[in-house]
Amino acid sequence: VRGELFVGNRRGLSLAGLPERVRVLEQQVASLEVKNAEIPSLKIRTASLEDRVSDLTSSLDAYKLLRNRFISTFKRDKLASATEADTRIIAAGNTWAHGGDAVVDALLYTGTGGRRDVTAFEKLYGMSPGAVQMIKHKETIDVLNTHAGVIASKHKTGSDKFYTLFAEFVKLFKESGDGLEEGYLDGYPTDVTRAYWAF
């Protein structure tokens, strides 16, 4: 009455505020359900960020120098097209550059001071630096690194079959799933799956 709570039976007074308490509790439950629904996506995002931190950690300046040396050595030894800048990079580089690292090498082609010899990168990895930067699938990166490690080596020689199988894998990988079909080892085998296992 006149904005005041009026109860005819005083024993029911404690129940008068019950609908409001239920409404507040329902809102809190709904809010918690929304937050709980976000947890799986937050876990995925956290894992993605941890992967990104790992990628960035491996691209420290010293490691970039090492990777620069790897590409320049390939240009010198296999393409016979090393420039004066490549010679300086090799001289300043570390002798640890033994194999491919597609992810970090792709980062060398970004920014204003990045490398511009994209053809050398593509001959090593079968793809452009931009395409490699979009790949997060470890098995695919391993294939690219294996090819680069063989083609750039003075001590390893790939057979014609090795290079043919690599080219077939890269071709099929680029053609499938907007060029980023990374689930080819899960579920039903695809042409990419067969090319991967053949390589």
PDB file of C-alpha atoms in Angstrom:
ATOM      1  CA  VAL A   1       0.000   0.000   0.000  1.00  0.00           C
ATOM      2  CA  ARG A   2       1.463   3.383  -1.047  1.00  0.00           C
ATOM      3  CA  GLY A   3       4.762   1.706  -2.046  1.00  0.00           C
ATOM      4  CA  GLU A   4       5.031  -0.163   1.226  1.00  0.00           C
ATOM      5  CA  LEU A   5       4.948  -3.932   1.526  1.00  0.00           C
ATOM      6  CA  PHE A   6       1.690  -5.089   3.074  1.00  0.00           C
ATOM      7  CA  VAL A   7       1.251  -8.647   4.317  1.00  0.00           C
ATOM      8  CA  GLY A   8      -1.969 -10.015   5.705  1.00  0.00           C
ATOM      9  CA  ASN A   9      -0.210 -12.998   7.253  1.00  0.00           C
ATOM     10  CA  ARG A  10       3.051 -12.151   9.041  1.00  0.00           C
ATOM     11  CA  ARG A  11       4.301 -15.728   8.670  1.00  0.00           C
ATOM     12  CA  GLY A  12       4.446 -15.167   4.889  1.00  0.00           C
ATOM     13  CA  LEU A  13       6.553 -12.014   5.263  1.00  0.00           C
ATOM     14  CA  SER A  14       9.803 -13.931   4.715  1.00  0.00           C
ATOM     15  CA  LEU A  15       8.458 -15.173   1.365  1.00  0.00           C
ATOM     16  CA  ALA A  16       7.548 -11.719   0.077  1.00  0.00           C
ATOM     17  CA  GLY A  17      11.054 -11.029  -1.298  1.00  0.00           C
ATOM     18  CA  LEU A  18      11.463 -14.527  -2.744  1.00  0.00           C
ATOM     19  CA  PRO A  19      10.590 -13.695  -6.387  1.00  0.00           C
ATOM     20  CA  GLU A  20      13.210 -10.933  -6.452  1.00  0.00           C
ATOM     21  CA  ARG A  21      15.858 -13.190  -4.892  1.00  0.00           C
ATOM     22  CA  VAL A  22      15.044 -15.921  -7.448  1.00  0.00           C
ATOM     23  CA  ARG A  23      15.315 -13.382 -10.288  1.00  0.00           C
ATOM     24  CA  VAL A  24      18.739 -12.186  -9.051  1.00  0.00           C
ATOM     25  CA  LEU A  25      19.988 -15.764  -8.657  1.00  0.00           C
ATOM     26  CA  GLU A  26      18.757 -16.667 -12.151  1.00  0.00           C
ATOM     27  CA  GLN A  27      20.674 -13.689 -13.558  1.00  0.00           C
ATOM     28  CA  GLN A  28      23.816 -14.791 -11.721  1.00  0.00           C
ATOM     29  CA  VAL A  29      23.436 -18.362 -13.016  1.00  0.00           C
ATOM     30  CA  ALA A  30      22.939 -17.083 -16.581  1.00  0.00           C
ATOM     31  CA  SER A  31      26.032 -14.906 -16.238  1.00  0.00           C
ATOM     32  CA  LEU A  32      28.080 -17.870 -14.997  1.00  0.00           C
ATOM     33  CA  GLU A  33      26.819 -20.034 -17.866  1.00  0.00           C
ATOM     34  CA  VAL A  34      27.985 -17.409 -20.372  1.00  0.00           C
ATOM     35  CA  LYS A  35      31.392 -17.257 -18.697  1.00  0.00           C
ATOM     36  CA  ASN A  36      31.658 -21.064 -18.614  1.00  0.00           C
ATOM     37  CA  ALA A  37      30.824 -21.196 -22.328  1.00  0.00           C
ATOM     38  CA  GLU A  38      33.759 -18.855 -22.995  1.00  0.00           C
ATOM     39  CA  ILE A  39      36.304 -21.080 -21.200  1.00  0.00           C
ATOM     40  CA  PRO A  40      36.993 -23.496 -24.107  1.00  0.00           C
ATOM     41  CA  SER A  41      37.591 -20.636 -26.544  1.00  0.00           C
ATOM     42  CA  LEU A  42      39.833 -18.925 -23.983  1.00  0.00           C
ATOM     43  CA  LYS A  43      41.847 -22.138 -23.626  1.00  0.00           C
ATOM     44  CA  ILE A  44      42.255 -22.304 -27.409  1.00  0.00           C
ATOM     45  CA  ARG A  45      43.268 -18.640 -27.511  1.00  0.00           C
ATOM     46  CA  THR A  46      45.785 -19.216 -24.694  1.00  0.00           C
ATOM     47  CA  ALA A  47      47.322 -22.155 -26.554  1.00  0.00           C
ATOM     48  CA  SER A  48      47.509 -20.052 -29.717  1.00  0.00           C
ATOM     49  CA  LEU A  49      49.204 -17.209 -27.847  1.00  0.00           C
ATOM     50  CA  GLU A  50      51.673 -19.645 -26.274  1.00  0.00           C
ATOM     51  CA  ASP A  51      52.521 -20.914 -29.771  1.00  0.00           C
ATOM     52  CA  ARG A  52      52.983 -17.332 -30.938  1.00  0.00           C
ATOM     53  CA  VAL A  53      55.305 -16.558 -28.012  1.00  0.00           C
ATOM     54  CA  SER A  54      57.305 -19.650 -28.928  1.00  0.00           C
ATOM     55  CA  ASP A  55      57.541 -18.443 -32.539  1.00  0.00           C
ATOM     56  CA  LEU A  56      58.630 -14.977 -31.453  1.00  0.00           C
ATOM     57  CA  THR A  57      61.179 -16.352 -29.001  1.00  0.00           C
ATOM     58  CA  SER A  58      62.841 -18.284 -31.794  1.00  0.00           C
ATOM     59  CA  SER A  59      63.140 -15.158 -33.902  1.00  0.00           C
ATOM     60  CA  LEU A  60      65.626 -13.354 -31.712  1.00  0.00           C
ATOM     61  CA  ASP A  61      68.203 -11.281 -33.558  1.00  0.00           C
ATOM     62  CA  ALA A  62      70.953 -13.862 -33.121  1.00  0.00           C
ATOM     63  CA  TYR A  63      68.748 -16.583 -34.542  1.00  0.00           C
ATOM     64  CA  LYS A  64      67.732 -14.337 -37.436  1.00  0.00           C
ATOM     65  CA  LEU A  65      71.412 -13.911 -38.236  1.00  0.00           C
ATOM     66  CA  LEU A  66      71.784 -17.683 -38.284  1.00  0.00           C
ATOM     67  CA  ARG A  67      68.764 -18.136 -40.550  1.00  0.00           C
ATOM     68  CA  ASN A  68      69.966 -15.347 -42.859  1.00  0.00           C
ATOM     69  CA  ARG A  69      73.231 -17.232 -43.200  1.00  0.00           C
ATOM     70  CA  PHE A  70      71.384 -20.429 -44.142  1.00  0.00           C
ATOM     71  CA  ILE A  71      69.563 -18.756 -47.052  1.00  0.00           C
ATOM     72  CA  SER A  72      72.645 -16.860 -48.223  1.00  0.00           C
ATOM     73  CA  THR A  73      74.725 -20.047 -48.122  1.00  0.00           C
ATOM     74  CA  PHE A  74      72.086 -21.790 -50.218  1.00  0.00           C
ATOM     75  CA  LYS A  75      72.249 -18.951 -52.750  1.00  0.00           C
ATOM     76  CA  ARG A  76      76.036 -19.188 -52.834  1.00  0.00           C
ATOM     77  CA  ASP A  77      76.389 -22.980 -52.947  1.00  0.00           C
ATOM     78  CA  LYS A  78      73.364 -24.126 -54.908  1.00  0.00           C
ATOM     79  CA  LEU A  79      72.106 -21.174 -56.948  1.00  0.00           C
ATOM     80  CA  ALA A  80      75.500 -19.557 -57.606  1.00  0.00           C
ATOM     81  CA  SER A  81      73.811 -16.184 -57.173  1.00  0.00           C
ATOM     82  CA  ALA A  82      75.191 -14.849 -53.888  1.00  0.00           C
ATOM     83  CA  THR A  83      75.451 -11.086 -53.728  1.00  0.00           C
ATOM     84  CA  GLU A  84      77.991  -9.030 -51.811  1.00  0.00           C
ATOM     85  CA  ALA A  85      75.393  -8.709 -49.048  1.00  0.00           C
ATOM     86  CA  ASP A  86      75.071 -12.513 -48.954  1.00  0.00           C
ATOM     87  CA  THR A  87      78.842 -12.844 -48.580  1.00  0.00           C
ATOM     88  CA  ARG A  88      78.750 -10.427 -45.624  1.00  0.00           C
ATOM     89  CA  ILE A  89      75.852 -12.333 -44.063  1.00  0.00           C
ATOM     90  CA  ILE A  90      77.727 -15.630 -44.400  1.00  0.00           C
ATOM     91  CA  ALA A  91      80.868 -14.125 -42.876  1.00  0.00           C
ATOM     92  CA  ALA A  92      78.913 -12.703 -39.936  1.00  0.00           C
ATOM     93  CA  GLY A  93      76.685 -15.753 -39.538  1.00  0.00           C
ATOM     94  CA  ASN A  94      76.985 -18.677 -37.234  1.00  0.00           C
ATOM     95  CA  THR A  95      78.059 -22.115 -38.424  1.00  0.00           C
ATOM     96  CA  TRP A  96      75.006 -23.662 -36.765  1.00  0.00           C
ATOM     97  CA  ALA A  97      72.899 -23.141 -39.894  1.00  0.00           C
ATOM     98  CA  HIS A  98      72.510 -26.790 -40.890  1.00  0.00           C
ATOM     99  CA  GLY A  99      68.881 -27.196 -41.844  1.00  0.00           C
ATOM    100  CA  GLY A 100      65.639 -25.532 -42.719  1.00  0.00           C
ATOM    101  CA  ASP A 101      63.430 -23.524 -40.400  1.00  0.00           C
ATOM    102  CA  ALA A 102      60.545 -22.349 -42.567  1.00  0.00           C
ATOM    103  CA  VAL A 103      58.743 -20.436 -39.815  1.00  0.00           C
ATOM    104  CA  VAL A 104      61.663 -18.257 -38.759  1.00  0.00           C
ATOM    105  CA  ASP A 105      63.063 -17.936 -42.278  1.00  0.00           C
ATOM    106  CA  ALA A 106      59.672 -16.590 -43.418  1.00  0.00           C
ATOM    107  CA  LEU A 107      59.939 -13.872 -40.752  1.00  0.00           C
ATOM    108  CA  LEU A 108      63.181 -12.714 -42.366  1.00  0.00           C
ATOM    109  CA  TYR A 109      61.110 -11.469 -45.318  1.00  0.00           C
ATOM    110  CA  THR A 110      58.910  -9.100 -43.301  1.00  0.00           C
ATOM    111  CA  GLY A 111      59.356  -5.420 -42.565  1.00  0.00           C
ATOM    112  CA  THR A 112      61.389  -2.725 -44.237  1.00  0.00           C
ATOM    113  CA  GLY A 113      64.721  -4.417 -43.509  1.00  0.00           C
ATOM    114  CA  GLY A 114      63.518  -7.843 -44.606  1.00  0.00           C
ATOM    115  CA  ARG A 115      65.053 -10.017 -47.280  1.00  0.00           C
ATOM    116  CA  ARG A 116      63.829  -9.539 -50.851  1.00  0.00           C
ATOM    117  CA  ASP A 117      65.130 -12.729 -52.516  1.00  0.00           C
ATOM    118  CA  VAL A 118      61.789 -14.549 -52.358  1.00  0.00           C
ATOM    119  CA  THR A 119      62.802 -16.921 -55.169  1.00  0.00           C
ATOM    120  CA  ALA A 120      65.533 -18.452 -52.995  1.00  0.00           C
ATOM    121  CA  PHE A 121      63.006 -18.989 -50.193  1.00  0.00           C
ATOM    122  CA  GLU A 122      60.520 -20.602 -52.575  1.00  0.00           C
ATOM    123  CA  LYS A 123      63.181 -22.962 -53.940  1.00  0.00           C
ATOM    124  CA  LEU A 124      64.025 -23.998 -50.381  1.00  0.00           C
ATOM    125  CA  TYR A 125      60.491 -24.396 -49.036  1.00  0.00           C
ATOM    126  CA  GLY A 126      58.232 -24.711 -52.088  1.00  0.00           C
ATOM    127  CA  MET A 127      56.036 -21.810 -50.931  1.00  0.00           C
ATOM    128  CA  SER A 128      56.219 -18.072 -50.455  1.00  0.00           C
ATOM    129  CA  PRO A 129      57.187 -16.615 -47.065  1.00  0.00           C
ATOM    130  CA  GLY A 130      53.650 -15.234 -46.691  1.00  0.00           C
ATOM    131  CA  ALA A 131      52.087 -18.661 -47.237  1.00  0.00           C
ATOM    132  CA  VAL A 132      54.461 -20.294 -44.748  1.00  0.00           C
ATOM    133  CA  GLN A 133      53.617 -17.679 -42.097  1.00  0.00           C
ATOM    134  CA  MET A 134      49.983 -18.810 -42.242  1.00  0.00           C
ATOM    135  CA  ILE A 135      50.805 -22.492 -41.605  1.00  0.00           C
ATOM    136  CA  LYS A 136      50.605 -23.649 -37.990  1.00  0.00           C
ATOM    137  CA  HIS A 137      50.576 -27.401 -38.669  1.00  0.00           C
ATOM    138  CA  LYS A 138      53.830 -28.918 -37.366  1.00  0.00           C
ATOM    139  CA  GLU A 139      53.817 -31.874 -39.762  1.00  0.00           C
ATOM    140  CA  THR A 140      53.535 -29.570 -42.779  1.00  0.00           C
ATOM    141  CA  ILE A 141      56.374 -27.380 -41.496  1.00  0.00           C
ATOM    142  CA  ASP A 142      58.471 -30.532 -40.948  1.00  0.00           C
ATOM    143  CA  VAL A 143      58.006 -31.505 -44.619  1.00  0.00           C
ATOM    144  CA  LEU A 144      59.117 -28.039 -45.761  1.00  0.00           C
ATOM    145  CA  ASN A 145      62.110 -28.097 -43.390  1.00  0.00           C
ATOM    146  CA  THR A 146      63.168 -31.565 -44.549  1.00  0.00           C
ATOM    147  CA  HIS A 147      63.150 -30.454 -48.180  1.00  0.00           C
ATOM    148  CA  ALA A 148      65.121 -27.300 -47.384  1.00  0.00           C
ATOM    149  CA  GLY A 149      67.663 -29.254 -45.346  1.00  0.00           C
ATOM    150  CA  VAL A 150      68.306 -31.636 -48.246  1.00  0.00           C
ATOM    151  CA  ILE A 151      68.291 -29.174 -51.145  1.00  0.00           C
ATOM    152  CA  ALA A 152      70.651 -26.776 -49.345  1.00  0.00           C
ATOM    153  CA  SER A 153      73.092 -29.419 -48.111  1.00  0.00           C
ATOM    154  CA  LYS A 154      76.545 -30.069 -49.537  1.00  0.00           C
ATOM    155  CA  HIS A 155      76.467 -33.504 -47.914  1.00  0.00           C
ATOM    156  CA  LYS A 156      72.940 -34.715 -48.693  1.00  0.00           C
ATOM    157  CA  THR A 157      71.573 -35.359 -52.141  1.00  0.00           C
ATOM    158  CA  GLY A 158      67.886 -35.739 -52.823  1.00  0.00           C
ATOM    159  CA  SER A 159      66.780 -38.186 -55.498  1.00  0.00           C
ATOM    160  CA  ASP A 160      64.527 -37.179 -58.376  1.00  0.00           C
ATOM    161  CA  LYS A 161      61.770 -39.101 -56.594  1.00  0.00           C
ATOM    162  CA  PHE A 162      62.360 -37.063 -53.397  1.00  0.00           C
ATOM    163  CA  TYR A 163      61.936 -33.778 -55.263  1.00  0.00           C
ATOM    164  CA  THR A 164      58.950 -35.065 -57.269  1.00  0.00           C
ATOM    165  CA  LEU A 165      57.145 -36.255 -54.136  1.00  0.00           C
ATOM    166  CA  PHE A 166      57.833 -32.945 -52.396  1.00  0.00           C
ATOM    167  CA  ALA A 167      56.531 -30.962 -55.377  1.00  0.00           C
ATOM    168  CA  GLU A 168      53.389 -33.125 -55.476  1.00  0.00           C
ATOM    169  CA  PHE A 169      52.758 -32.624 -51.748  1.00  0.00           C
ATOM    170  CA  VAL A 170      53.185 -28.843 -52.016  1.00  0.00           C
ATOM    171  CA  LYS A 171      50.948 -28.661 -55.097  1.00  0.00           C
ATOM    172  CA  LEU A 172      48.132 -30.639 -53.460  1.00  0.00           C
ATOM    173  CA  PHE A 173      48.519 -28.784 -50.154  1.00  0.00           C
ATOM    174  CA  LYS A 174      48.230 -25.413 -51.923  1.00  0.00           C
ATOM    175  CA  GLU A 175      45.161 -26.554 -53.880  1.00  0.00           C
ATOM    176  CA  SER A 176      43.239 -27.895 -50.887  1.00  0.00           C
ATOM    177  CA  GLY A 177      41.353 -25.962 -48.221  1.00  0.00           C
ATOM    178  CA  ASP A 178      42.291 -22.493 -49.458  1.00  0.00           C
ATOM    179  CA  GLY A 179      45.900 -23.631 -49.381  1.00  0.00           C
ATOM    180  CA  LEU A 180      45.871 -24.222 -45.651  1.00  0.00           C
ATOM    181  CA  GLU A 181      44.260 -27.644 -45.306  1.00  0.00           C
ATOM    182  CA  GLU A 182      45.977 -28.732 -42.124  1.00  0.00           C
ATOM    183  CA  GLY A 183      43.657 -31.539 -41.067  1.00  0.00           C
ATOM    184  CA  TYR A 184      44.864 -33.902 -43.766  1.00  0.00           C
ATOM    185  CA  LEU A 185      46.242 -36.345 -41.183  1.00  0.00           C
ATOM    186  CA  ASP A 186      42.925 -36.445 -39.296  1.00  0.00           C
ATOM    187  CA  GLY A 187      39.840 -38.284 -40.460  1.00  0.00           C
ATOM    188  CA  TYR A 188      39.460 -39.725 -43.933  1.00  0.00           C
ATOM    189  CA  PRO A 189      42.574 -39.759 -46.143  1.00  0.00           C
ATOM    190  CA  THR A 190      42.723 -37.136 -48.873  1.00  0.00           C
ATOM    191  CA  ASP A 191      45.096 -36.638 -51.799  1.00  0.00           C
ATOM    192  CA  VAL A 192      47.158 -34.436 -49.471  1.00  0.00           C
ATOM    193  CA  THR A 193      47.268 -37.255 -46.897  1.00  0.00           C
ATOM    194  CA  ARG A 194      48.555 -39.709 -49.491  1.00  0.00           C
ATOM    195  CA  ALA A 195      51.139 -37.209 -50.774  1.00  0.00           C
ATOM    196  CA  TYR A 196      52.336 -36.584 -47.208  1.00  0.00           C
ATOM    197  CA  TRP A 197      52.840 -40.291 -46.507  1.00  0.00           C
ATOM    198  CA  ALA A 198      54.451 -40.860 -49.910  1.00  0.00           C
ATOM    199  CA  PHE A 199      56.989 -38.133 -49.177  1.00  0.00           C
TER     200      PHE A 199
END
